[in-house]
mmCIF file as gemmi writes it, N, C-alpha and C atoms, coordinates in Angstrom:
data_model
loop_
_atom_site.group_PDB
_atom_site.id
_atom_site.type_symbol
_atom_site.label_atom_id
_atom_site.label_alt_id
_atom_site.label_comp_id
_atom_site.label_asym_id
_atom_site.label_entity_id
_atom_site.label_seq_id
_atom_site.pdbx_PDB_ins_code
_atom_site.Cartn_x
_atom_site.Cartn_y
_atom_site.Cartn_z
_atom_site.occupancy
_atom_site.B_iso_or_equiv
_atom_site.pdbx_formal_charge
_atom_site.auth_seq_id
_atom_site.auth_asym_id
_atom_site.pdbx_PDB_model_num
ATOM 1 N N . UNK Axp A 1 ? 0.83 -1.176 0 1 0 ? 1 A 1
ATOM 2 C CA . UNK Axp A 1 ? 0 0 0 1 0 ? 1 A 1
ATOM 3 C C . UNK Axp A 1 ? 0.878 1.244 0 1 0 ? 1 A 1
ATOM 4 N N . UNK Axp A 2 ? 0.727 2.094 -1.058 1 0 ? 2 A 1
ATOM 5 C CA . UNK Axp A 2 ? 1.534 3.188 -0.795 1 0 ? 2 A 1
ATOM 6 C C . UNK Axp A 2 ? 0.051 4.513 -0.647 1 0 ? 2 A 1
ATOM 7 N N . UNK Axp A 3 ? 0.701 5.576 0.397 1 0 ? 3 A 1
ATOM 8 C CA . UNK Axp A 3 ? -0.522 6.784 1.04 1 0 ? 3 A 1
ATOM 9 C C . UNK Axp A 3 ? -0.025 7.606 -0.47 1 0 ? 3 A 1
ATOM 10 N N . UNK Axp A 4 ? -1.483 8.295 -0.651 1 0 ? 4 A 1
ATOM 11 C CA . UNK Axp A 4 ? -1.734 8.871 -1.587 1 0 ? 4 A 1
ATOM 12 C C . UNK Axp A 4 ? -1.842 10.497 -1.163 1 0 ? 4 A 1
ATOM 13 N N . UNK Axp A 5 ? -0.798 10.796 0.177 1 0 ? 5 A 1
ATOM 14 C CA . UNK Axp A 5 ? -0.232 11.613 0.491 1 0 ? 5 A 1
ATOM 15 C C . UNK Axp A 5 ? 0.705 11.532 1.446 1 0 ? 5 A 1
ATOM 16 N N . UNK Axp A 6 ? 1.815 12.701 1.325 1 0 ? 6 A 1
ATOM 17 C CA . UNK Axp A 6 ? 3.163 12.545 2.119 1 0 ? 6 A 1
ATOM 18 C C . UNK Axp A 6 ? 2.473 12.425 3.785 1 0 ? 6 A 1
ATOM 19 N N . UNK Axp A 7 ? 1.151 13.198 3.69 1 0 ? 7 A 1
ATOM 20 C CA . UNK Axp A 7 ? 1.226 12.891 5.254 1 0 ? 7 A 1
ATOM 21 C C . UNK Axp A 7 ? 0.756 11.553 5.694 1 0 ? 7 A 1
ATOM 22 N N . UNK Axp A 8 ? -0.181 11.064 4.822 1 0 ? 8 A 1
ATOM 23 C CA . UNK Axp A 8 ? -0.467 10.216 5.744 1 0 ? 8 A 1
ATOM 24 C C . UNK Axp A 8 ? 1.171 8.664 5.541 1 0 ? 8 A 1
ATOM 25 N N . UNK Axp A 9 ? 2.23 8.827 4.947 1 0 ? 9 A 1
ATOM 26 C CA . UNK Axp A 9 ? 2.996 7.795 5.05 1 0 ? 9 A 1
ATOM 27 C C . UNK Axp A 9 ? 3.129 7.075 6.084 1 0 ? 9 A 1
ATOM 28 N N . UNK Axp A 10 ? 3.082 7.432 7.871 1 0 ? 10 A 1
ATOM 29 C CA . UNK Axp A 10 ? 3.167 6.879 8.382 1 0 ? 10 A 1
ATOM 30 C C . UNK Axp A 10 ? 2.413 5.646 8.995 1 0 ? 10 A 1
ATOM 31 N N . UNK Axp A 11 ? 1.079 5.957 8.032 1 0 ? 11 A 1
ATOM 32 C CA . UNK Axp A 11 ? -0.514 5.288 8.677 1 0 ? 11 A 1
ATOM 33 C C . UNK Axp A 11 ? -0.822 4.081 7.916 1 0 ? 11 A 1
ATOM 34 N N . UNK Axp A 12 ? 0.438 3.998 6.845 1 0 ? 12 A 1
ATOM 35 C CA . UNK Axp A 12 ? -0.288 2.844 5.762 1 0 ? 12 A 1
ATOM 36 C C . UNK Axp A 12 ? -0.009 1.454 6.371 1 0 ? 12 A 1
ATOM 37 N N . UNK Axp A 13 ? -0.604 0.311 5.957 1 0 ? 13 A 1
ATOM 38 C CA . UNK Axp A 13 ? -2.166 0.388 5.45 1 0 ? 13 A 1
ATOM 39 C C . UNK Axp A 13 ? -3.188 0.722 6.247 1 0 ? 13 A 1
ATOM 40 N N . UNK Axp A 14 ? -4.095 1.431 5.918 1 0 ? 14 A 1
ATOM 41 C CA . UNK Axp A 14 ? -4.776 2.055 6.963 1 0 ? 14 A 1
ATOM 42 C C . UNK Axp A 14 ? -6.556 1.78 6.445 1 0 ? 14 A 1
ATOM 43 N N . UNK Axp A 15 ? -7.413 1.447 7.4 1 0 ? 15 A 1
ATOM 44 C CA . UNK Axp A 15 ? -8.689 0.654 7.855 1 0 ? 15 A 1
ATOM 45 C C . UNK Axp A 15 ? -9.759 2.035 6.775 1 0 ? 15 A 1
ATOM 46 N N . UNK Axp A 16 ? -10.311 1.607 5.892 1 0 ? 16 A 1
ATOM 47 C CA . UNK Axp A 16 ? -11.81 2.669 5.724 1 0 ? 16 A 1
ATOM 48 C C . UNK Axp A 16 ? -12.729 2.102 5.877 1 0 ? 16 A 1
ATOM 49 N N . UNK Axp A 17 ? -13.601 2.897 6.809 1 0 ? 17 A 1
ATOM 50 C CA . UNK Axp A 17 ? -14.866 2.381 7.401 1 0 ? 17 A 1
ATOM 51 C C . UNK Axp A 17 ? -16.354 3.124 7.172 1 0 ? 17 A 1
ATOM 52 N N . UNK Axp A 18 ? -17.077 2.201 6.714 1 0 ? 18 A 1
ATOM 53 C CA . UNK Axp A 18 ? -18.303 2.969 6.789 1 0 ? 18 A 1
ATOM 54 C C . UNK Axp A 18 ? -19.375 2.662 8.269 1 0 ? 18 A 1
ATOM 55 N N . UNK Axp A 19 ? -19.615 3.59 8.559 1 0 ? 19 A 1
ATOM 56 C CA . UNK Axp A 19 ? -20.531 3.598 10.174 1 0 ? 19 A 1
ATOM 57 C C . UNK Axp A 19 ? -21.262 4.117 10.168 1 0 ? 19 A 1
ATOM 58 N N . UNK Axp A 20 ? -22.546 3.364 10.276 1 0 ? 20 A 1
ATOM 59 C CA . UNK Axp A 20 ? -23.668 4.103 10.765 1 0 ? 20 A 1
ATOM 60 C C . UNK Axp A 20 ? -24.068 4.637 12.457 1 0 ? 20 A 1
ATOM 61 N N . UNK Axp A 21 ? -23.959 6.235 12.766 1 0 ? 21 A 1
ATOM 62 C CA . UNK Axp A 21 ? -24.187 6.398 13.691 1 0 ? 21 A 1
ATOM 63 C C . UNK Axp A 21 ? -25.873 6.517 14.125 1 0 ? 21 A 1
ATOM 64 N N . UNK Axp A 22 ? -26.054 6.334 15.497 1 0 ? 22 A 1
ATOM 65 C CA . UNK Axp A 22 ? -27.032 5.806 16.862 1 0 ? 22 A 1
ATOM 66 C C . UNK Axp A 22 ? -28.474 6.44 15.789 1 0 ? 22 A 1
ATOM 67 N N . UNK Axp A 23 ? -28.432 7.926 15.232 1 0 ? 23 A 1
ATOM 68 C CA . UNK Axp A 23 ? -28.782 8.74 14.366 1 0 ? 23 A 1
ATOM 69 C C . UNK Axp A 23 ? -29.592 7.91 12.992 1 0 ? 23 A 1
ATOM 70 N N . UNK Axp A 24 ? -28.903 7.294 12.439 1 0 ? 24 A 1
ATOM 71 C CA . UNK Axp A 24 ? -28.742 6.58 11.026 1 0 ? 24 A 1
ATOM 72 C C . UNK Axp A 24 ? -28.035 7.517 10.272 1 0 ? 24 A 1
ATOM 73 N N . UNK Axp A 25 ? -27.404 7.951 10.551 1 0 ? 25 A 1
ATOM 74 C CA . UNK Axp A 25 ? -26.633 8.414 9.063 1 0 ? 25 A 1
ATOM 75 C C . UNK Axp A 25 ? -25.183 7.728 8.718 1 0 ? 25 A 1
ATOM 76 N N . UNK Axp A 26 ? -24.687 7.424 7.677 1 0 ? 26 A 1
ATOM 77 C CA . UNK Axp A 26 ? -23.366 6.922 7.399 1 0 ? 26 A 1
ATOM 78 C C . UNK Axp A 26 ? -22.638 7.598 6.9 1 0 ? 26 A 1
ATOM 79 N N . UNK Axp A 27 ? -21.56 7.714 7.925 1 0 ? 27 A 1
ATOM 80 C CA . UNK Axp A 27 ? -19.867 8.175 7.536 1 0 ? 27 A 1
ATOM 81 C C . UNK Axp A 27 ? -18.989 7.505 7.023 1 0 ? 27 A 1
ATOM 82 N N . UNK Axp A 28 ? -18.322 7.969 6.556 1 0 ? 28 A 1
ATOM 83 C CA . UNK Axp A 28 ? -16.768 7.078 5.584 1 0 ? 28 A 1
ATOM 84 C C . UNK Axp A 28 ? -15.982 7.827 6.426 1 0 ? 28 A 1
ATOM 85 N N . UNK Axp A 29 ? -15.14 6.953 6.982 1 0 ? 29 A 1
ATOM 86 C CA . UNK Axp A 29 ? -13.63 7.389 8.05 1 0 ? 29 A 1
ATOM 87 C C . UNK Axp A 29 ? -13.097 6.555 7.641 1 0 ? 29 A 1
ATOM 88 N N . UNK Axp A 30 ? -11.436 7.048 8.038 1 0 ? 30 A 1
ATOM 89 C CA . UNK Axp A 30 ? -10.126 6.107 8.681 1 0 ? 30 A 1
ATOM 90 C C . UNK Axp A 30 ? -10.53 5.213 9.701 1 0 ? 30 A 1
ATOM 91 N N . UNK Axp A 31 ? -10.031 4.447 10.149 1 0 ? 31 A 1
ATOM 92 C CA . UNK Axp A 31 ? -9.933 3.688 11.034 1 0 ? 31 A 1
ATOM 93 C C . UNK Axp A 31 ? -8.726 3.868 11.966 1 0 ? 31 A 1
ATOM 94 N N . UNK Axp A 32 ? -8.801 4.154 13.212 1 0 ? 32 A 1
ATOM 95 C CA . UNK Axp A 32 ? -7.609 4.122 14.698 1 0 ? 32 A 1
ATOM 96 C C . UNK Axp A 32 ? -7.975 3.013 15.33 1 0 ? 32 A 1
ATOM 97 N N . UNK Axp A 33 ? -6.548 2.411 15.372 1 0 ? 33 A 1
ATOM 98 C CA . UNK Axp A 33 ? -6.604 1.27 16.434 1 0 ? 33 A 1
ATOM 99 C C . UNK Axp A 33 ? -7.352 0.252 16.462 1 0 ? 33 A 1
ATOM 100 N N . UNK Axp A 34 ? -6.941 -0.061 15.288 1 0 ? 34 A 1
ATOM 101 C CA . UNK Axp A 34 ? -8.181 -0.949 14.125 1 0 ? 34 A 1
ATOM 102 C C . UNK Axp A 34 ? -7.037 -1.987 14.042 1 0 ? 34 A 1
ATOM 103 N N . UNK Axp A 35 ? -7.286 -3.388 14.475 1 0 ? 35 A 1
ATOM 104 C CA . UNK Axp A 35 ? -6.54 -4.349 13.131 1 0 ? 35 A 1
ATOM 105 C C . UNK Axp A 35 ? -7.344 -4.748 12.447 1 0 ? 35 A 1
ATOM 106 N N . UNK Axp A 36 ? -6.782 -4.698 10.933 1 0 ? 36 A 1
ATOM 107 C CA . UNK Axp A 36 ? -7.588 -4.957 9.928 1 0 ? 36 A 1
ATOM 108 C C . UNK Axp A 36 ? -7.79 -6.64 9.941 1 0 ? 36 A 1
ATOM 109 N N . UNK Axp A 37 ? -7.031 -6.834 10.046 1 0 ? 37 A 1
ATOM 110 C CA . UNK Axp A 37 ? -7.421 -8.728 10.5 1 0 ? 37 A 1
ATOM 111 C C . UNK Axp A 37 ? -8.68 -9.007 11.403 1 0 ? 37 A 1
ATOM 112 N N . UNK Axp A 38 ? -8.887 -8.616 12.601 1 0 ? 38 A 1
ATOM 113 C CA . UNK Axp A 38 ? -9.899 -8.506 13.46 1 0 ? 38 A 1
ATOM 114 C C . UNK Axp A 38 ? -11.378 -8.498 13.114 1 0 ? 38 A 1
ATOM 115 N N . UNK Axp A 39 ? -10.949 -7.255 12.057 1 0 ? 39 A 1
ATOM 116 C CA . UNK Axp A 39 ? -12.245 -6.791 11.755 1 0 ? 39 A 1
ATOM 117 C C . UNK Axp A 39 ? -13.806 -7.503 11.302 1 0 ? 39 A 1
ATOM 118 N N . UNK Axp A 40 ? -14.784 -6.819 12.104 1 0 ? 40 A 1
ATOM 119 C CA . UNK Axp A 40 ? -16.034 -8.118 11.341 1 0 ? 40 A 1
ATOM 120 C C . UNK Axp A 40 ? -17.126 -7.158 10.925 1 0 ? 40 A 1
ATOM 121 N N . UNK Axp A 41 ? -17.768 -7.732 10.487 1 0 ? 41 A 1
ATOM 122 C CA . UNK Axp A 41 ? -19.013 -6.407 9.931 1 0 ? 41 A 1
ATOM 123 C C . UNK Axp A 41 ? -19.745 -6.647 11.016 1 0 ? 41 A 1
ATOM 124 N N . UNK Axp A 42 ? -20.422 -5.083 11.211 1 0 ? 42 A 1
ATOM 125 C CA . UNK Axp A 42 ? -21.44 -4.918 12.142 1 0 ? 42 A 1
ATOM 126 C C . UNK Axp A 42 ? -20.622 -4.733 13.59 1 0 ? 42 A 1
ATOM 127 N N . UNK Axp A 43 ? -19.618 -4.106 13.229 1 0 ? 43 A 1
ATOM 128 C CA . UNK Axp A 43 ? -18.641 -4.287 14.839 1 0 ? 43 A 1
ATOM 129 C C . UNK Axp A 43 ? -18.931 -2.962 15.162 1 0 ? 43 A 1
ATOM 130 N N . UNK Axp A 44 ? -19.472 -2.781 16.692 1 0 ? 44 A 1
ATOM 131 C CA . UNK Axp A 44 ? -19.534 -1.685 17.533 1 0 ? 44 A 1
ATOM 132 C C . UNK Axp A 44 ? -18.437 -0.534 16.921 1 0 ? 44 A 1
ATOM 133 N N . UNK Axp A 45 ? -18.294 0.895 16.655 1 0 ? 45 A 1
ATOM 134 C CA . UNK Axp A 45 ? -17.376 1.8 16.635 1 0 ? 45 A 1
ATOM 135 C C . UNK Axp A 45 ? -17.952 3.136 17.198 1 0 ? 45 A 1
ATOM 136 N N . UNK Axp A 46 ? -17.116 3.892 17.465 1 0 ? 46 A 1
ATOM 137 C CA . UNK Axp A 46 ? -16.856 4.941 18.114 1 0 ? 46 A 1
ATOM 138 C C . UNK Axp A 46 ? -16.1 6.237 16.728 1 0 ? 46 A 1
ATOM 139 N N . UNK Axp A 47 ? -16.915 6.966 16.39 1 0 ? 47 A 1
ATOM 140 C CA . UNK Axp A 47 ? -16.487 7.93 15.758 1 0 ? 47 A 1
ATOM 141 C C . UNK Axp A 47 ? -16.335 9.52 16.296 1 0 ? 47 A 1
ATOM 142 N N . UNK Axp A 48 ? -15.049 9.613 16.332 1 0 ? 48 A 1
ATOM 143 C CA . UNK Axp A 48 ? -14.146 10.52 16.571 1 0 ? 48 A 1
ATOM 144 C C . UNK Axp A 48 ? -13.84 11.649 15.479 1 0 ? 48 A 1
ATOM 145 N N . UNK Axp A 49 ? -14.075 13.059 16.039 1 0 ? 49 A 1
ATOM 146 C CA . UNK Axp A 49 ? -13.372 14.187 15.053 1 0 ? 49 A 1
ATOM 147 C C . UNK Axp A 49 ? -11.796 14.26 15.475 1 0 ? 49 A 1
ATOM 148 N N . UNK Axp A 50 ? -11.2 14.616 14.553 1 0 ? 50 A 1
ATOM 149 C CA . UNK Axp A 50 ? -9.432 14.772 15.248 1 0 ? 50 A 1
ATOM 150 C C . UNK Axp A 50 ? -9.484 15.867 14.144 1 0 ? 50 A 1
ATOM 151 N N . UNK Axp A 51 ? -8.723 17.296 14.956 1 0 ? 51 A 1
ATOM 152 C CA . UNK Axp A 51 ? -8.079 17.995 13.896 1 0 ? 51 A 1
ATOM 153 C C . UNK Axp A 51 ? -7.031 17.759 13.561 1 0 ? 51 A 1
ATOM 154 N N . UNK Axp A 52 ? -6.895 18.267 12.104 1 0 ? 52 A 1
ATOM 155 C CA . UNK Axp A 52 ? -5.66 18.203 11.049 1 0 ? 52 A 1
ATOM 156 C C . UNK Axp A 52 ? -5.135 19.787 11.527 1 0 ? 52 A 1
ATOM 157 N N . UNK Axp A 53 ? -5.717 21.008 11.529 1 0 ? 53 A 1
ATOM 158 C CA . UNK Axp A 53 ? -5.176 22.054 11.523 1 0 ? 53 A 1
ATOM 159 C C . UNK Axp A 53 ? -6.683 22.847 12.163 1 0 ? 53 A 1
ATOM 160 N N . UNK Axp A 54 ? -6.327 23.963 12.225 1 0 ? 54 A 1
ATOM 161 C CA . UNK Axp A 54 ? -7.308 25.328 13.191 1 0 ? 54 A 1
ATOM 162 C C . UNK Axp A 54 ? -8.904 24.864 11.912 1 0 ? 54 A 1
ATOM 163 N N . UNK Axp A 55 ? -8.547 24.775 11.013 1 0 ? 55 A 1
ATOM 164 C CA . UNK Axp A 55 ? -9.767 25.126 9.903 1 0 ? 55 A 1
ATOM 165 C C . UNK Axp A 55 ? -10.272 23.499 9.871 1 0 ? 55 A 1
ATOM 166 N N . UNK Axp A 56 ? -9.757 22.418 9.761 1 0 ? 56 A 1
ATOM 167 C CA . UNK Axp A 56 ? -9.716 21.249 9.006 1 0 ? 56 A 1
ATOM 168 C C . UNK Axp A 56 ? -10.045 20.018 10.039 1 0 ? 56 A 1
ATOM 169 N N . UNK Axp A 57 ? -10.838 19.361 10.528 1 0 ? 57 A 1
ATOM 170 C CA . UNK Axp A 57 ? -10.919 18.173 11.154 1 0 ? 57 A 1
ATOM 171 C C . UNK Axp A 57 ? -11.135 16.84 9.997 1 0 ? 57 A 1
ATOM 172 N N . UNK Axp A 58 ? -10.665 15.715 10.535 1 0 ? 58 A 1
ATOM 173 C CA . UNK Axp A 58 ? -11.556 14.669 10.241 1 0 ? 58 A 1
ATOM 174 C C . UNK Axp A 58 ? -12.019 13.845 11.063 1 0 ? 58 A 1
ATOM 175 N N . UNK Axp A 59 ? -12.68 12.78 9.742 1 0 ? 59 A 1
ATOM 176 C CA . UNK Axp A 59 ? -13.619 11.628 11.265 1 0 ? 59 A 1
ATOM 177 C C . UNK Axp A 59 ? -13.074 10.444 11.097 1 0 ? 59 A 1
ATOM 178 N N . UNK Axp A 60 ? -12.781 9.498 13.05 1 0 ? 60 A 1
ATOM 179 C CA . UNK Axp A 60 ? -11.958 8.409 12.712 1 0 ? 60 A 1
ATOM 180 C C . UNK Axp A 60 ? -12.914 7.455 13.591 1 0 ? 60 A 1
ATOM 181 N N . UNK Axp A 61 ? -12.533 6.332 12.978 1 0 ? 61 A 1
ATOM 182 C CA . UNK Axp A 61 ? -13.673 5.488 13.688 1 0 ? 61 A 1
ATOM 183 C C . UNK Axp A 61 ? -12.607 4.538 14.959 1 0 ? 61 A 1
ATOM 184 N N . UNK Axp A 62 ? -13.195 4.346 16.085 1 0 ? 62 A 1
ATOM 185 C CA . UNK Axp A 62 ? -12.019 3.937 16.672 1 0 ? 62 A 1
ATOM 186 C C . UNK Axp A 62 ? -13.054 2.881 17.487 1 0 ? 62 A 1
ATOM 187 N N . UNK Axp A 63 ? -12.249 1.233 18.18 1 0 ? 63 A 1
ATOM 188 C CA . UNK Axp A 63 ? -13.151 0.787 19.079 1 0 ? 63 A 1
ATOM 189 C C . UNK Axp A 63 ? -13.965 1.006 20.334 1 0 ? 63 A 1
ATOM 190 N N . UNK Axp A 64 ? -14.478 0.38 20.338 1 0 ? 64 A 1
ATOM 191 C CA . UNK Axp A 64 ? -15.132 1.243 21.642 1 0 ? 64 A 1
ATOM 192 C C . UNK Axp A 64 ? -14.561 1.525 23.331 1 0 ? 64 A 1
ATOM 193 N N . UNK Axp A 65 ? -13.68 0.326 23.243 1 0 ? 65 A 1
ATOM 194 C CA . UNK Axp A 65 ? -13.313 0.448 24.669 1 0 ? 65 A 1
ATOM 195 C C . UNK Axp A 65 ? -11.671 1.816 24.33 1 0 ? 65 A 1
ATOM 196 N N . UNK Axp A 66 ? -12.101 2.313 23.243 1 0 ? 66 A 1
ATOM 197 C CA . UNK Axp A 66 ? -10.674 3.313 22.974 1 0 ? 66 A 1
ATOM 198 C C . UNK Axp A 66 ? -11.085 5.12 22.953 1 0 ? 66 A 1
């Protein structure tokens, strides 16, 4: 897997997740603290904003006990 930007190089290979939050709506995130091996459909997540900079957040989906 090569990142399809200099920043994210350190993150590869890195988890995309679609989640439906409590709400119903579905997000597309990264994945934190994800092994991709693990993974099963329909698995509990926790979606997280993290800023990139003052203007810029994104959303990461992370487990729940995290």
């Amino acid at each position: 897997h090569q990142p399809l930007h200099p920043q994210f190089a350190g993150v590869t290979p890195y988890v995309i997740a679609l989640v439906e939050l409590d709400e119903g709506v579905r997000v597309v995130c990264a994945g934190r603290d994800l092994d991709p091996e693990a993974l099963e459909l329909d698995a509990p997540m926790h979606v997280v904003a993290e800023p990139v900079n003052d203007d810029i957040g994104l959303l990461f989906a992370r487990p729940p006990d995290n």
